[in-house]
Amino acid sequence: MSAPVRSPDLAELDTLVVCAVEGSLVATAARLGISRPAVAKRINNLEALVGRPLLHREARGVRLTEEGATLLGAARRILEERDVLLSTVTQIRDEGPSSIAGLRQLLGYSPKASRAAQQPEARLAETEHLP
């Protein structure tokens, strides 16, 4: 019987998304406000969980492996759902839904890191790394 698989945490998923956009561990660290070793540790944790490399590490930065691109799509979906949940919690906390309750979801509300990852140039850059 194999051991249960640990779920990736949201910080690890956020880090993968920002790495895909920034193309650099240093730039990812700056955007997330953490150290470069912390970024590397989060990516290494994800790679250990998956059992395969998620990034090609090169002198000029990083780019997604095929497995990294596959995981990126799932990570984005989870982070978008997190954003919806946080928006709902905020609405409830602020005395219930407002007259524009569904507007954020309709417009694709997300925090800065997720929003950057949704930019057209970021999505285009991802497709350049696929086989």
mmCIF file with all atom_site columns, C-alpha atoms in Angstrom:
data_model
loop_
_atom_site.group_PDB
_atom_site.id
_atom_site.type_symbol
_atom_site.label_atom_id
_atom_site.label_alt_id
_atom_site.label_comp_id
_atom_site.label_asym_id
_atom_site.label_entity_id
_atom_site.label_seq_id
_atom_site.pdbx_PDB_ins_code
_atom_site.Cartn_x
_atom_site.Cartn_y
_atom_site.Cartn_z
_atom_site.occupancy
_atom_site.B_iso_or_equiv
_atom_site.pdbx_formal_charge
_atom_site.auth_seq_id
_atom_site.auth_comp_id
_atom_site.auth_asym_id
_atom_site.auth_atom_id
_atom_site.pdbx_PDB_model_num
ATOM 1   C CA . MET A 1 1   ? 0.000   0.000  0.000   1.00 0.00 ? 1   MET A CA 1
ATOM 2   C CA . SER A 1 2   ? 1.461   3.367  -0.998  1.00 0.00 ? 2   SER A CA 1
ATOM 3   C CA . ALA A 1 3   ? 1.545   6.391  1.282   1.00 0.00 ? 3   ALA A CA 1
ATOM 4   C CA . PRO A 1 4   ? -1.127  9.041  0.739   1.00 0.00 ? 4   PRO A CA 1
ATOM 5   C CA . VAL A 1 5   ? -0.089  11.907 -1.529  1.00 0.00 ? 5   VAL A CA 1
ATOM 6   C CA . ARG A 1 6   ? 0.266   15.291 0.145   1.00 0.00 ? 6   ARG A CA 1
ATOM 7   C CA . SER A 1 7   ? -1.709  18.109 -1.452  1.00 0.00 ? 7   SER A CA 1
ATOM 8   C CA . PRO A 1 8   ? 0.327   21.024 -2.737  1.00 0.00 ? 8   PRO A CA 1
ATOM 9   C CA . ASP A 1 9   ? -0.247  24.145 -0.693  1.00 0.00 ? 9   ASP A CA 1
ATOM 10  C CA . LEU A 1 10  ? -1.553  27.362 -2.219  1.00 0.00 ? 10  LEU A CA 1
ATOM 11  C CA . ALA A 1 11  ? 1.762   29.192 -1.719  1.00 0.00 ? 11  ALA A CA 1
ATOM 12  C CA . GLU A 1 12  ? 3.523   26.527 -3.794  1.00 0.00 ? 12  GLU A CA 1
ATOM 13  C CA . LEU A 1 13  ? 0.903   26.834 -6.534  1.00 0.00 ? 13  LEU A CA 1
ATOM 14  C CA . ASP A 1 14  ? 1.119   30.646 -6.488  1.00 0.00 ? 14  ASP A CA 1
ATOM 15  C CA . THR A 1 15  ? 4.880   30.349 -6.831  1.00 0.00 ? 15  THR A CA 1
ATOM 16  C CA . LEU A 1 16  ? 4.613   28.074 -9.863  1.00 0.00 ? 16  LEU A CA 1
ATOM 17  C CA . VAL A 1 17  ? 2.181   30.479 -11.562 1.00 0.00 ? 17  VAL A CA 1
ATOM 18  C CA . VAL A 1 18  ? 4.428   33.484 -10.942 1.00 0.00 ? 18  VAL A CA 1
ATOM 19  C CA . CYS A 1 19  ? 7.519   31.542 -12.109 1.00 0.00 ? 19  CYS A CA 1
ATOM 20  C CA . ALA A 1 20  ? 5.716   30.779 -15.357 1.00 0.00 ? 20  ALA A CA 1
ATOM 21  C CA . VAL A 1 21  ? 4.961   34.469 -15.860 1.00 0.00 ? 21  VAL A CA 1
ATOM 22  C CA . GLU A 1 22  ? 8.273   35.919 -14.697 1.00 0.00 ? 22  GLU A CA 1
ATOM 23  C CA . GLY A 1 23  ? 10.608  33.290 -16.150 1.00 0.00 ? 23  GLY A CA 1
ATOM 24  C CA . SER A 1 24  ? 13.043  33.786 -13.282 1.00 0.00 ? 24  SER A CA 1
ATOM 25  C CA . LEU A 1 25  ? 13.332  32.654 -9.676  1.00 0.00 ? 25  LEU A CA 1
ATOM 26  C CA . VAL A 1 26  ? 14.759  36.044 -8.693  1.00 0.00 ? 26  VAL A CA 1
ATOM 27  C CA . ALA A 1 27  ? 11.887  37.952 -10.330 1.00 0.00 ? 27  ALA A CA 1
ATOM 28  C CA . THR A 1 28  ? 9.390   35.540 -8.755  1.00 0.00 ? 28  THR A CA 1
ATOM 29  C CA . ALA A 1 29  ? 10.912  36.156 -5.336  1.00 0.00 ? 29  ALA A CA 1
ATOM 30  C CA . ALA A 1 30  ? 10.687  39.917 -5.831  1.00 0.00 ? 30  ALA A CA 1
ATOM 31  C CA . ARG A 1 31  ? 7.048   39.748 -6.940  1.00 0.00 ? 31  ARG A CA 1
ATOM 32  C CA . LEU A 1 32  ? 6.024   37.488 -4.043  1.00 0.00 ? 32  LEU A CA 1
ATOM 33  C CA . GLY A 1 33  ? 8.109   39.369 -1.474  1.00 0.00 ? 33  GLY A CA 1
ATOM 34  C CA . ILE A 1 34  ? 10.076  36.288 -0.410  1.00 0.00 ? 34  ILE A CA 1
ATOM 35  C CA . SER A 1 35  ? 13.681  35.141 -0.823  1.00 0.00 ? 35  SER A CA 1
ATOM 36  C CA . ARG A 1 36  ? 14.989  33.344 -3.885  1.00 0.00 ? 36  ARG A CA 1
ATOM 37  C CA . PRO A 1 37  ? 15.804  30.250 -1.764  1.00 0.00 ? 37  PRO A CA 1
ATOM 38  C CA . ALA A 1 38  ? 12.180  30.231 -0.550  1.00 0.00 ? 38  ALA A CA 1
ATOM 39  C CA . VAL A 1 39  ? 11.003  30.215 -4.171  1.00 0.00 ? 39  VAL A CA 1
ATOM 40  C CA . ALA A 1 40  ? 13.377  27.351 -4.976  1.00 0.00 ? 40  ALA A CA 1
ATOM 41  C CA . LYS A 1 41  ? 12.168  25.408 -1.942  1.00 0.00 ? 41  LYS A CA 1
ATOM 42  C CA . ARG A 1 42  ? 8.509   25.780 -2.939  1.00 0.00 ? 42  ARG A CA 1
ATOM 43  C CA . ILE A 1 43  ? 9.253   24.609 -6.486  1.00 0.00 ? 43  ILE A CA 1
ATOM 44  C CA . ASN A 1 44  ? 11.408  21.749 -5.174  1.00 0.00 ? 44  ASN A CA 1
ATOM 45  C CA . ASN A 1 45  ? 8.527   20.696 -2.890  1.00 0.00 ? 45  ASN A CA 1
ATOM 46  C CA . LEU A 1 46  ? 6.159   20.592 -5.868  1.00 0.00 ? 46  LEU A CA 1
ATOM 47  C CA . GLU A 1 47  ? 8.685   18.669 -7.939  1.00 0.00 ? 47  GLU A CA 1
ATOM 48  C CA . ALA A 1 48  ? 9.123   16.138 -5.128  1.00 0.00 ? 48  ALA A CA 1
ATOM 49  C CA . LEU A 1 49  ? 5.356   15.766 -4.902  1.00 0.00 ? 49  LEU A CA 1
ATOM 50  C CA . VAL A 1 50  ? 4.978   15.239 -8.662  1.00 0.00 ? 50  VAL A CA 1
ATOM 51  C CA . GLY A 1 51  ? 8.130   13.170 -8.954  1.00 0.00 ? 51  GLY A CA 1
ATOM 52  C CA . ARG A 1 52  ? 9.366   15.080 -12.001 1.00 0.00 ? 52  ARG A CA 1
ATOM 53  C CA . PRO A 1 53  ? 10.972  18.436 -12.813 1.00 0.00 ? 53  PRO A CA 1
ATOM 54  C CA . LEU A 1 54  ? 8.494   21.242 -13.395 1.00 0.00 ? 54  LEU A CA 1
ATOM 55  C CA . LEU A 1 55  ? 10.993  23.840 -14.570 1.00 0.00 ? 55  LEU A CA 1
ATOM 56  C CA . HIS A 1 56  ? 13.944  23.843 -16.929 1.00 0.00 ? 56  HIS A CA 1
ATOM 57  C CA . ARG A 1 57  ? 16.567  25.862 -15.056 1.00 0.00 ? 57  ARG A CA 1
ATOM 58  C CA . GLU A 1 58  ? 18.816  27.726 -17.467 1.00 0.00 ? 58  GLU A CA 1
ATOM 59  C CA . ALA A 1 59  ? 21.412  30.482 -17.202 1.00 0.00 ? 59  ALA A CA 1
ATOM 60  C CA . ARG A 1 60  ? 18.878  33.060 -18.421 1.00 0.00 ? 60  ARG A CA 1
ATOM 61  C CA . GLY A 1 61  ? 16.003  31.929 -16.228 1.00 0.00 ? 61  GLY A CA 1
ATOM 62  C CA . VAL A 1 62  ? 13.437  29.170 -16.018 1.00 0.00 ? 62  VAL A CA 1
ATOM 63  C CA . ARG A 1 63  ? 10.766  27.772 -18.284 1.00 0.00 ? 63  ARG A CA 1
ATOM 64  C CA . LEU A 1 64  ? 8.105   25.154 -17.728 1.00 0.00 ? 64  LEU A CA 1
ATOM 65  C CA . THR A 1 65  ? 8.606   21.513 -18.556 1.00 0.00 ? 65  THR A CA 1
ATOM 66  C CA . GLU A 1 66  ? 5.695   19.661 -20.124 1.00 0.00 ? 66  GLU A CA 1
ATOM 67  C CA . GLU A 1 67  ? 4.696   18.454 -16.646 1.00 0.00 ? 67  GLU A CA 1
ATOM 68  C CA . GLY A 1 68  ? 5.021   22.003 -15.320 1.00 0.00 ? 68  GLY A CA 1
ATOM 69  C CA . ALA A 1 69  ? 2.686   23.322 -18.011 1.00 0.00 ? 69  ALA A CA 1
ATOM 70  C CA . THR A 1 70  ? 0.163   20.604 -17.189 1.00 0.00 ? 70  THR A CA 1
ATOM 71  C CA . LEU A 1 71  ? 0.302   21.405 -13.476 1.00 0.00 ? 71  LEU A CA 1
ATOM 72  C CA . LEU A 1 72  ? 0.098   25.136 -14.209 1.00 0.00 ? 72  LEU A CA 1
ATOM 73  C CA . GLY A 1 73  ? -3.372  24.794 -15.724 1.00 0.00 ? 73  GLY A CA 1
ATOM 74  C CA . ALA A 1 74  ? -4.666  22.944 -12.666 1.00 0.00 ? 74  ALA A CA 1
ATOM 75  C CA . ALA A 1 75  ? -2.935  25.411 -10.330 1.00 0.00 ? 75  ALA A CA 1
ATOM 76  C CA . ARG A 1 76  ? -4.613  28.362 -12.031 1.00 0.00 ? 76  ARG A CA 1
ATOM 77  C CA . ARG A 1 77  ? -8.039  26.762 -11.683 1.00 0.00 ? 77  ARG A CA 1
ATOM 78  C CA . ILE A 1 78  ? -7.510  26.119 -7.973  1.00 0.00 ? 78  ILE A CA 1
ATOM 79  C CA . LEU A 1 79  ? -6.214  29.654 -7.369  1.00 0.00 ? 79  LEU A CA 1
ATOM 80  C CA . GLU A 1 80  ? -9.174  31.138 -9.246  1.00 0.00 ? 80  GLU A CA 1
ATOM 81  C CA . GLU A 1 81  ? -11.543 29.144 -7.034  1.00 0.00 ? 81  GLU A CA 1
ATOM 82  C CA . ARG A 1 82  ? -9.642  30.405 -3.981  1.00 0.00 ? 82  ARG A CA 1
ATOM 83  C CA . ASP A 1 83  ? -10.173 33.964 -5.225  1.00 0.00 ? 83  ASP A CA 1
ATOM 84  C CA . VAL A 1 84  ? -13.911 33.362 -5.580  1.00 0.00 ? 84  VAL A CA 1
ATOM 85  C CA . LEU A 1 85  ? -14.047 31.889 -2.073  1.00 0.00 ? 85  LEU A CA 1
ATOM 86  C CA . LEU A 1 86  ? -12.161 34.856 -0.594  1.00 0.00 ? 86  LEU A CA 1
ATOM 87  C CA . SER A 1 87  ? -14.443 37.270 -2.407  1.00 0.00 ? 87  SER A CA 1
ATOM 88  C CA . THR A 1 88  ? -17.497 35.475 -1.001  1.00 0.00 ? 88  THR A CA 1
ATOM 89  C CA . VAL A 1 89  ? -16.070 35.520 2.523   1.00 0.00 ? 89  VAL A CA 1
ATOM 90  C CA . THR A 1 90  ? -15.370 39.242 2.190   1.00 0.00 ? 90  THR A CA 1
ATOM 91  C CA . GLN A 1 91  ? -18.918 39.906 0.986   1.00 0.00 ? 91  GLN A CA 1
ATOM 92  C CA . ILE A 1 92  ? -20.416 37.961 3.880   1.00 0.00 ? 92  ILE A CA 1
ATOM 93  C CA . ARG A 1 93  ? -18.136 39.661 6.378   1.00 0.00 ? 93  ARG A CA 1
ATOM 94  C CA . ASP A 1 94  ? -19.051 43.076 4.998   1.00 0.00 ? 94  ASP A CA 1
ATOM 95  C CA . GLU A 1 95  ? -22.731 42.590 5.847   1.00 0.00 ? 95  GLU A CA 1
ATOM 96  C CA . GLY A 1 96  ? -23.809 40.384 2.988   1.00 0.00 ? 96  GLY A CA 1
ATOM 97  C CA . PRO A 1 97  ? -23.809 40.653 -0.775  1.00 0.00 ? 97  PRO A CA 1
ATOM 98  C CA . SER A 1 98  ? -23.837 44.096 -2.301  1.00 0.00 ? 98  SER A CA 1
ATOM 99  C CA . SER A 1 99  ? -25.729 45.200 -5.372  1.00 0.00 ? 99  SER A CA 1
ATOM 100 C CA . ILE A 1 100 ? -22.688 44.146 -7.437  1.00 0.00 ? 100 ILE A CA 1
ATOM 101 C CA . ALA A 1 101 ? -22.194 40.795 -5.704  1.00 0.00 ? 101 ALA A CA 1
ATOM 102 C CA . GLY A 1 102 ? -21.371 38.710 -8.785  1.00 0.00 ? 102 GLY A CA 1
ATOM 103 C CA . LEU A 1 103 ? -19.415 41.387 -10.624 1.00 0.00 ? 103 LEU A CA 1
ATOM 104 C CA . ARG A 1 104 ? -15.961 40.336 -9.421  1.00 0.00 ? 104 ARG A CA 1
ATOM 105 C CA . GLN A 1 105 ? -16.519 36.749 -10.476 1.00 0.00 ? 105 GLN A CA 1
ATOM 106 C CA . LEU A 1 106 ? -17.954 37.869 -13.815 1.00 0.00 ? 106 LEU A CA 1
ATOM 107 C CA . LEU A 1 107 ? -14.925 40.075 -14.444 1.00 0.00 ? 107 LEU A CA 1
ATOM 108 C CA . GLY A 1 108 ? -12.475 37.384 -13.321 1.00 0.00 ? 108 GLY A CA 1
ATOM 109 C CA . TYR A 1 109 ? -11.323 38.929 -10.044 1.00 0.00 ? 109 TYR A CA 1
ATOM 110 C CA . SER A 1 110 ? -8.021  37.643 -8.739  1.00 0.00 ? 110 SER A CA 1
ATOM 111 C CA . PRO A 1 111 ? -5.111  38.913 -6.657  1.00 0.00 ? 111 PRO A CA 1
ATOM 112 C CA . LYS A 1 112 ? -2.069  40.461 -8.283  1.00 0.00 ? 112 LYS A CA 1
ATOM 113 C CA . ALA A 1 113 ? -0.059  37.253 -8.825  1.00 0.00 ? 113 ALA A CA 1
ATOM 114 C CA . SER A 1 114 ? -2.943  35.375 -10.425 1.00 0.00 ? 114 SER A CA 1
ATOM 115 C CA . ARG A 1 115 ? -3.991  38.418 -12.454 1.00 0.00 ? 115 ARG A CA 1
ATOM 116 C CA . ALA A 1 116 ? -0.483  38.743 -13.895 1.00 0.00 ? 116 ALA A CA 1
ATOM 117 C CA . ALA A 1 117 ? -0.495  35.082 -14.859 1.00 0.00 ? 117 ALA A CA 1
ATOM 118 C CA . GLN A 1 118 ? -3.667  35.640 -16.885 1.00 0.00 ? 118 GLN A CA 1
ATOM 119 C CA . GLN A 1 119 ? -2.145  38.318 -19.112 1.00 0.00 ? 119 GLN A CA 1
ATOM 120 C CA . PRO A 1 120 ? -2.200  37.349 -22.789 1.00 0.00 ? 120 PRO A CA 1
ATOM 121 C CA . GLU A 1 121 ? 1.579   37.541 -23.118 1.00 0.00 ? 121 GLU A CA 1
ATOM 122 C CA . ALA A 1 122 ? 1.999   35.154 -20.174 1.00 0.00 ? 122 ALA A CA 1
ATOM 123 C CA . ARG A 1 123 ? -0.370  32.631 -21.692 1.00 0.00 ? 123 ARG A CA 1
ATOM 124 C CA . LEU A 1 124 ? 1.369   32.961 -25.052 1.00 0.00 ? 124 LEU A CA 1
ATOM 125 C CA . ALA A 1 125 ? 4.773   32.420 -23.418 1.00 0.00 ? 125 ALA A CA 1
ATOM 126 C CA . GLU A 1 126 ? 3.487   29.180 -21.882 1.00 0.00 ? 126 GLU A CA 1
ATOM 127 C CA . THR A 1 127 ? 2.471   27.807 -25.237 1.00 0.00 ? 127 THR A CA 1
ATOM 128 C CA . GLU A 1 128 ? 5.951   28.427 -26.624 1.00 0.00 ? 128 GLU A CA 1
ATOM 129 C CA . HIS A 1 129 ? 7.309   25.842 -24.171 1.00 0.00 ? 129 HIS A CA 1
ATOM 130 C CA . LEU A 1 130 ? 4.903   23.073 -25.066 1.00 0.00 ? 130 LEU A CA 1
ATOM 131 C CA . PRO A 1 131 ? 6.036   20.316 -27.480 1.00 0.00 ? 131 PRO A CA 1
#
